[in-house]
PDB file of C-alpha atoms in Angstrom:
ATOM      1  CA  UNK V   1      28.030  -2.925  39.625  1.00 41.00           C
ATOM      2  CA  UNK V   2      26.673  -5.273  37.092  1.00 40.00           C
ATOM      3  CA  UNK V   3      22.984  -3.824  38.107  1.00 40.00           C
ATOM      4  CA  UNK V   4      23.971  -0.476  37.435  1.00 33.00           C
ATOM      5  CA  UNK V   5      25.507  -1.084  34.196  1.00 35.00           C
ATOM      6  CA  UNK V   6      22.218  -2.907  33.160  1.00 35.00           C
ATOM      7  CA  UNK V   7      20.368  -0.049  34.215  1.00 33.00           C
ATOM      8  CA  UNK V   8      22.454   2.673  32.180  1.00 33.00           C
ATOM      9  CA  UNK V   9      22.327   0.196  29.214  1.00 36.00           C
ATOM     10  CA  UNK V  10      18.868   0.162  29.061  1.00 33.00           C
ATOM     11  CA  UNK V  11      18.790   4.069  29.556  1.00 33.00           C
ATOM     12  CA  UNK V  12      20.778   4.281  26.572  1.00 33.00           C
ATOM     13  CA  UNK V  13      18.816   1.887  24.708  1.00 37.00           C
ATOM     14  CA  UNK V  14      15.637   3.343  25.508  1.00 36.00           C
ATOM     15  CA  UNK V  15      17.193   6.960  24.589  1.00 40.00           C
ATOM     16  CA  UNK V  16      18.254   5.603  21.281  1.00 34.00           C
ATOM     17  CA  UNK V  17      15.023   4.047  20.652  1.00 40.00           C
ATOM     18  CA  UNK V  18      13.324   8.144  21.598  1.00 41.00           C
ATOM     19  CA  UNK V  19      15.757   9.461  19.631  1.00 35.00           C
ATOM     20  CA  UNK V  20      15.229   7.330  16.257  1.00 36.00           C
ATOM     21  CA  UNK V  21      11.426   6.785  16.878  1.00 42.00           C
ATOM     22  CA  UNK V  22      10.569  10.284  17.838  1.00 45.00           C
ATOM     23  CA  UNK V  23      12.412  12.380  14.728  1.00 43.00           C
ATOM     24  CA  UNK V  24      10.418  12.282  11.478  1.00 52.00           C
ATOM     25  CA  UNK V  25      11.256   9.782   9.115  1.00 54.00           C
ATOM     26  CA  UNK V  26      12.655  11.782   5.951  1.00 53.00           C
ATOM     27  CA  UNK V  27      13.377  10.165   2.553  1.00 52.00           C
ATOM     28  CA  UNK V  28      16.817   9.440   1.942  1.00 57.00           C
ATOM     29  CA  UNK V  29      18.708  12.333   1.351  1.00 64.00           C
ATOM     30  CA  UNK V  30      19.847  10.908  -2.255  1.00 87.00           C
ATOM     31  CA  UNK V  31      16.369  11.766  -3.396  1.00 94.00           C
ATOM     32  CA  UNK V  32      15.506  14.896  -5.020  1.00 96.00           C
ATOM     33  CA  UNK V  33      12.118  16.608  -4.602  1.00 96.00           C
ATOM     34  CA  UNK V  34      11.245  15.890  -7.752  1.00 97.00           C
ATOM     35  CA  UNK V  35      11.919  11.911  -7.415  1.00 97.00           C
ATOM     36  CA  UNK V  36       9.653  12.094  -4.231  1.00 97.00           C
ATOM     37  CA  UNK V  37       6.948  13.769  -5.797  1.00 98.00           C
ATOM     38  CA  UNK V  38       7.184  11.467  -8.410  1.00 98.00           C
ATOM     39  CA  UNK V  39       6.707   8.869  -6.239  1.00 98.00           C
ATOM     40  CA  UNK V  40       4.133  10.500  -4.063  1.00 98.00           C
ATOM     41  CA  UNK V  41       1.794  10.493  -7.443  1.00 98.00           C
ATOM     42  CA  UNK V  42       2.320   7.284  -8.595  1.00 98.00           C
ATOM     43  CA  UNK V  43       1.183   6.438  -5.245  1.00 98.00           C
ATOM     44  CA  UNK V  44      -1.741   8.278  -4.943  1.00 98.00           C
ATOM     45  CA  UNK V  45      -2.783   6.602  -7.951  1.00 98.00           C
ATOM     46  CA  UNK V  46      -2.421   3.454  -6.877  1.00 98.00           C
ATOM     47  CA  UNK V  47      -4.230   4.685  -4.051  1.00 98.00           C
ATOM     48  CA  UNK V  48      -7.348   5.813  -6.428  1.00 98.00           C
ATOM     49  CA  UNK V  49      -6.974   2.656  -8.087  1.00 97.00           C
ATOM     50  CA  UNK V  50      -7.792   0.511  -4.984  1.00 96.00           C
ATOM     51  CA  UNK V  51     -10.867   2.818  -3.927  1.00 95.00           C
ATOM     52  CA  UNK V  52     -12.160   2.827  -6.982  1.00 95.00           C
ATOM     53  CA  UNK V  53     -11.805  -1.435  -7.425  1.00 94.00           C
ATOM     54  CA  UNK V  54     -14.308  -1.972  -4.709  1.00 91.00           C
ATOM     55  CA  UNK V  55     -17.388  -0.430  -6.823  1.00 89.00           C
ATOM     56  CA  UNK V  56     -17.444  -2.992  -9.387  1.00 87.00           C
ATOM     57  CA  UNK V  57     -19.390  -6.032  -7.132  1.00 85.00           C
ATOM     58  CA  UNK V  58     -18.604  -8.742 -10.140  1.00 88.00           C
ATOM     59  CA  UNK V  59     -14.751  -8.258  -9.939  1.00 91.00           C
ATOM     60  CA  UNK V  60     -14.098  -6.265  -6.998  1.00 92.00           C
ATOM     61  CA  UNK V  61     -12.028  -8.669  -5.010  1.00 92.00           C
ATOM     62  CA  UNK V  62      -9.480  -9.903  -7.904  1.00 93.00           C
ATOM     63  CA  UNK V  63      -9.202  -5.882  -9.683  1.00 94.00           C
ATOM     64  CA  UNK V  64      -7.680  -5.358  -6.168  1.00 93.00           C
ATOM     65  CA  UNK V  65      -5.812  -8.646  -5.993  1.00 92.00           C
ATOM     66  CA  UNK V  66      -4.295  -7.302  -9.162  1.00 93.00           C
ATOM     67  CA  UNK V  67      -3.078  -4.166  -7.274  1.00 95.00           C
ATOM     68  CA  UNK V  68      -1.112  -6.475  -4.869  1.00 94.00           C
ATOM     69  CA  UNK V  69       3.032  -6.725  -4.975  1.00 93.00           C
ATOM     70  CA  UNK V  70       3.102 -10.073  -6.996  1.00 89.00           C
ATOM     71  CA  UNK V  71       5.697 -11.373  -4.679  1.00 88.00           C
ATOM     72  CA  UNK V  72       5.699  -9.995  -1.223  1.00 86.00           C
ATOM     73  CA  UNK V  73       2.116  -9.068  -0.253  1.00 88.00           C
ATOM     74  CA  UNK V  74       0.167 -10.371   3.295  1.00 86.00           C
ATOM     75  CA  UNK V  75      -3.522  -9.606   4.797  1.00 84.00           C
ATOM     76  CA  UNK V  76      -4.465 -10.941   8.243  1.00 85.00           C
ATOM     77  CA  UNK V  77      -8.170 -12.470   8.162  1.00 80.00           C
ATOM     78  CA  UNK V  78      -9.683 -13.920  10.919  1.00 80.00           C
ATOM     79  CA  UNK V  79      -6.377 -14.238  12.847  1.00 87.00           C
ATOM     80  CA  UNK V  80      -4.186 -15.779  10.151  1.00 86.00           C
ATOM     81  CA  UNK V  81      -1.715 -14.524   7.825  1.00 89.00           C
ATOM     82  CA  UNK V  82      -2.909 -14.455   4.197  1.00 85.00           C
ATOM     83  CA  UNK V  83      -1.155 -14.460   0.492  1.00 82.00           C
ATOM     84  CA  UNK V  84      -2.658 -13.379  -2.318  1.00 79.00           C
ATOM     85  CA  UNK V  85      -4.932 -16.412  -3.144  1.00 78.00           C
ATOM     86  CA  UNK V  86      -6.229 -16.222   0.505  1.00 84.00           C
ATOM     87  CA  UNK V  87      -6.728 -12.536  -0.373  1.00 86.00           C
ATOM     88  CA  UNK V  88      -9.116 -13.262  -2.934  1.00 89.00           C
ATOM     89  CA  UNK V  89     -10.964 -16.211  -0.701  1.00 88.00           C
ATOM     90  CA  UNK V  90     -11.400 -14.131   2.006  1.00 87.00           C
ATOM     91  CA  UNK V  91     -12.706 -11.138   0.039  1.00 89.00           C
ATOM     92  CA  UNK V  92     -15.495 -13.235  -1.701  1.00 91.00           C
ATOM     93  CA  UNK V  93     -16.274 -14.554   2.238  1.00 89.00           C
ATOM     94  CA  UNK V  94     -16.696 -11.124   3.080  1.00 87.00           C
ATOM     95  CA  UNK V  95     -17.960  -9.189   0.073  1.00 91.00           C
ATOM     96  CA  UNK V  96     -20.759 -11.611  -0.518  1.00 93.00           C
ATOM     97  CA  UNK V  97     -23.828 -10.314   0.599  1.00 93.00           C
ATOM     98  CA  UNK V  98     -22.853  -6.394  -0.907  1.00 93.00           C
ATOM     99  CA  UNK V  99     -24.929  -5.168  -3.514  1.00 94.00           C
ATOM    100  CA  UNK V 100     -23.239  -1.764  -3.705  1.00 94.00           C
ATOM    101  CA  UNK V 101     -20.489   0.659  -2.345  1.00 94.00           C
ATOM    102  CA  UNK V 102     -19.844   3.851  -3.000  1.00 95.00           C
ATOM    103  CA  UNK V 103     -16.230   5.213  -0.955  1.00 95.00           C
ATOM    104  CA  UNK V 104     -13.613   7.879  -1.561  1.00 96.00           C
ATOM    105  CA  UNK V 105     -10.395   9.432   0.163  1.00 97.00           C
ATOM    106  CA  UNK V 106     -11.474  12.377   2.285  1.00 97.00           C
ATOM    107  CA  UNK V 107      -7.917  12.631   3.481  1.00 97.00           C
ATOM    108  CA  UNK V 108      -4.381  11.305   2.845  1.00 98.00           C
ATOM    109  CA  UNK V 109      -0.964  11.467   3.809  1.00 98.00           C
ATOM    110  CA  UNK V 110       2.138   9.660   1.960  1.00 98.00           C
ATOM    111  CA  UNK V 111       5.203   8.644   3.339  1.00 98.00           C
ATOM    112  CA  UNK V 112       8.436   7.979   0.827  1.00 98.00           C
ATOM    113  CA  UNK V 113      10.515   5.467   2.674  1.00 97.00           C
ATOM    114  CA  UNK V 114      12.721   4.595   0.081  1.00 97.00           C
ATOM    115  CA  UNK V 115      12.970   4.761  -4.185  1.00 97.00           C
ATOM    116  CA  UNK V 116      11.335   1.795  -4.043  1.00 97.00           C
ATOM    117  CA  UNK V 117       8.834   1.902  -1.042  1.00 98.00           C
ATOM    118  CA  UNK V 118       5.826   4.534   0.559  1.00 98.00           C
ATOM    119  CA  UNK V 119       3.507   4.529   3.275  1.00 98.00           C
ATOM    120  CA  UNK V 120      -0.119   5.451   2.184  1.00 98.00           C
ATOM    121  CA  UNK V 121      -2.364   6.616   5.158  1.00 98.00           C
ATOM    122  CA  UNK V 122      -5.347   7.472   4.068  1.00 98.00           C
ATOM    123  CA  UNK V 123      -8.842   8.537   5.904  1.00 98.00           C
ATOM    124  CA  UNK V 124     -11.551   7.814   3.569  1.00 97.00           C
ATOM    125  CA  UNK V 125     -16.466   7.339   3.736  1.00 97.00           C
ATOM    126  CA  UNK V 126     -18.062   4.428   2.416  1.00 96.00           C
ATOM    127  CA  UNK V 127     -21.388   3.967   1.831  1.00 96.00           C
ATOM    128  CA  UNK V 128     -22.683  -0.089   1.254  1.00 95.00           C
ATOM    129  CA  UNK V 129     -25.609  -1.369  -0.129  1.00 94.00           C
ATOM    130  CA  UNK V 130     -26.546  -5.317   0.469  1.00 95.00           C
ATOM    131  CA  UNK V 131     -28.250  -8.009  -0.942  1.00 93.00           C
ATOM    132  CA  UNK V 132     -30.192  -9.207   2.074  1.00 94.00           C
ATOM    133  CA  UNK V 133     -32.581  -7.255   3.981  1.00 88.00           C
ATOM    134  CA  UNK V 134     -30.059  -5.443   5.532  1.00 93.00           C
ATOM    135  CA  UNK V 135     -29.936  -1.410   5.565  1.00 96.00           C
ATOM    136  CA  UNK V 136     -27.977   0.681   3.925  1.00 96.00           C
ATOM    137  CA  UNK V 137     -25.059   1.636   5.928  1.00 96.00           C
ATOM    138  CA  UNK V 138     -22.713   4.568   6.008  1.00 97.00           C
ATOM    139  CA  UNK V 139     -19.029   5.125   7.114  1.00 96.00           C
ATOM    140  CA  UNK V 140     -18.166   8.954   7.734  1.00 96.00           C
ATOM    141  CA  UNK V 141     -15.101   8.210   8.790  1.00 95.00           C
ATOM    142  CA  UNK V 142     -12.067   5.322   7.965  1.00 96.00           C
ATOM    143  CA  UNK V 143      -9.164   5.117   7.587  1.00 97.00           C
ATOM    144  CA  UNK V 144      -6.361   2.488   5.972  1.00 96.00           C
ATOM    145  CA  UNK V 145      -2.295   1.971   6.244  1.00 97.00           C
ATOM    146  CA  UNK V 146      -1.162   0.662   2.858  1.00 97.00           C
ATOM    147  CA  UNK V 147       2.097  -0.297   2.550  1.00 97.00           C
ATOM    148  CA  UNK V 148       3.612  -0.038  -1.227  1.00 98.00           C
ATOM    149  CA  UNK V 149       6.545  -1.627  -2.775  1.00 98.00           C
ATOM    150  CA  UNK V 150       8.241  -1.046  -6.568  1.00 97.00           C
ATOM    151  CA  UNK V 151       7.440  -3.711  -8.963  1.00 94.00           C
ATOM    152  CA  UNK V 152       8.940  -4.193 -12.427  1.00 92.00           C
ATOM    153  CA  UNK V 153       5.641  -3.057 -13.751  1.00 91.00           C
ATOM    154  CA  UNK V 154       5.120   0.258 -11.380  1.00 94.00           C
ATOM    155  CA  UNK V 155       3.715  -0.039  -7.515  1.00 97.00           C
ATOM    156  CA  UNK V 156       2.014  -3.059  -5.532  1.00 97.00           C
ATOM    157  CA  UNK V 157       0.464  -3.187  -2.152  1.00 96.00           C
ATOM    158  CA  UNK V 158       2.186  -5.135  -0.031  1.00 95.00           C
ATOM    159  CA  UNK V 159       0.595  -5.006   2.976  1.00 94.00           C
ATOM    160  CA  UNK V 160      -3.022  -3.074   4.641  1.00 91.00           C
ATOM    161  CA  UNK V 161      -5.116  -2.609   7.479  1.00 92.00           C
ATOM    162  CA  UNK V 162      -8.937  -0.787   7.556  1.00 91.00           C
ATOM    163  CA  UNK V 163      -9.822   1.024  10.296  1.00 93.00           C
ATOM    164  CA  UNK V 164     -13.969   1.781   9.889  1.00 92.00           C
ATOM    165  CA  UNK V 165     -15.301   4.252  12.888  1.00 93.00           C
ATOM    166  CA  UNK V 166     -18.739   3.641  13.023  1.00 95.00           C
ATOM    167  CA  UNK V 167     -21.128   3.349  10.849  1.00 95.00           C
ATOM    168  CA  UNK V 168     -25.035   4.962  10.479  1.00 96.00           C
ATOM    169  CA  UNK V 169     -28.180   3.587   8.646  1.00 96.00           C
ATOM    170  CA  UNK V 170     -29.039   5.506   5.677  1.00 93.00           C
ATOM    171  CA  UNK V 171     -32.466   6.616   5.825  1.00 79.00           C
ATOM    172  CA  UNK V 172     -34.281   4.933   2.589  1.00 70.00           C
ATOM    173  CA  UNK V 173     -36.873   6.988   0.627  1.00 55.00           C
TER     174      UNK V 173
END
């Protein structure tokens, strides 16, 4: 008796699970079109703001670190959990050797969770120049999750992951 009850609990629980997983995740319903639009602009310039902080090579990695949430933000380098000093650290490590980039959104998507938070999934090509002998390479396609949070001053990113497909040499001449 005891086994069947575990067994229809977990039925239920996995049902549950289907049943809140599979259904799409609308704002709250105290939001009003407008408010989400709103929202869905602000974000997509934040968004802009973050592709376009990568072309600069001299300040690149702290004109991003200024798009972070000042107070809740992580990154995951090299199998650790990073704040926003280990942000900057770890995007001098791996920015180092670029002598150019050249990247913009082919593609997005934005999720309102909340008033105060979106989901930014956007596919985007990159093109990167470096210092060494290296070639030119090229990334058709990529893609990012960037989760955003409110601040007092307007949105911050609290949270991505980069997805490059593969990338091509870029035929010189």
């Amino acid at each position: 008796m005891k086994g069947l009850a575990a067994v229809l609990g977990v039925l239920v629980a996995l049902g549950l699970g289907f049943l809140l997983y599979s259904s799409d995740s609308a704002p709250p319903a105290e939001m009003t079109e407008a408010q989400i639009a709103q929202i869905e602009a602000e974000v997509l310039e934040l968004a802009e703001a973050w592709m376009d902080s990568w072309e600069d090579m001299d300040t690149d990695c702290e004109t991003a670190a200024d798009l972070w949430h000042p107070e809740h933000s992580a990154y995951f380098s090299g199998g650790e959990r990073v704040d926003h000093d280990g942000f900057i650290e770890s995007c001098h490590r791996t920015t180092a050797n670029r002598a150019s980039v050249d990247g913009s959104w082919t593609d997005w998507e934005i999720r309102v969770l909340s008033p105060d938070a979106a989901v930014f999934l956007g596919s985007y090509e990159s093109t990167m120049g470096y210092n060494d002998d290296s070639p030119t390479r090229h990334w058709p396609t990529a893609n990012q999750a960037i989760l955003v949070e409110r601040t007092a001053t307007g949105w911050g990113i609290s949270f991505f992951t980069n997805f490059n497909g593969p990338s091509e040499v870029v035929e010189e001449g």
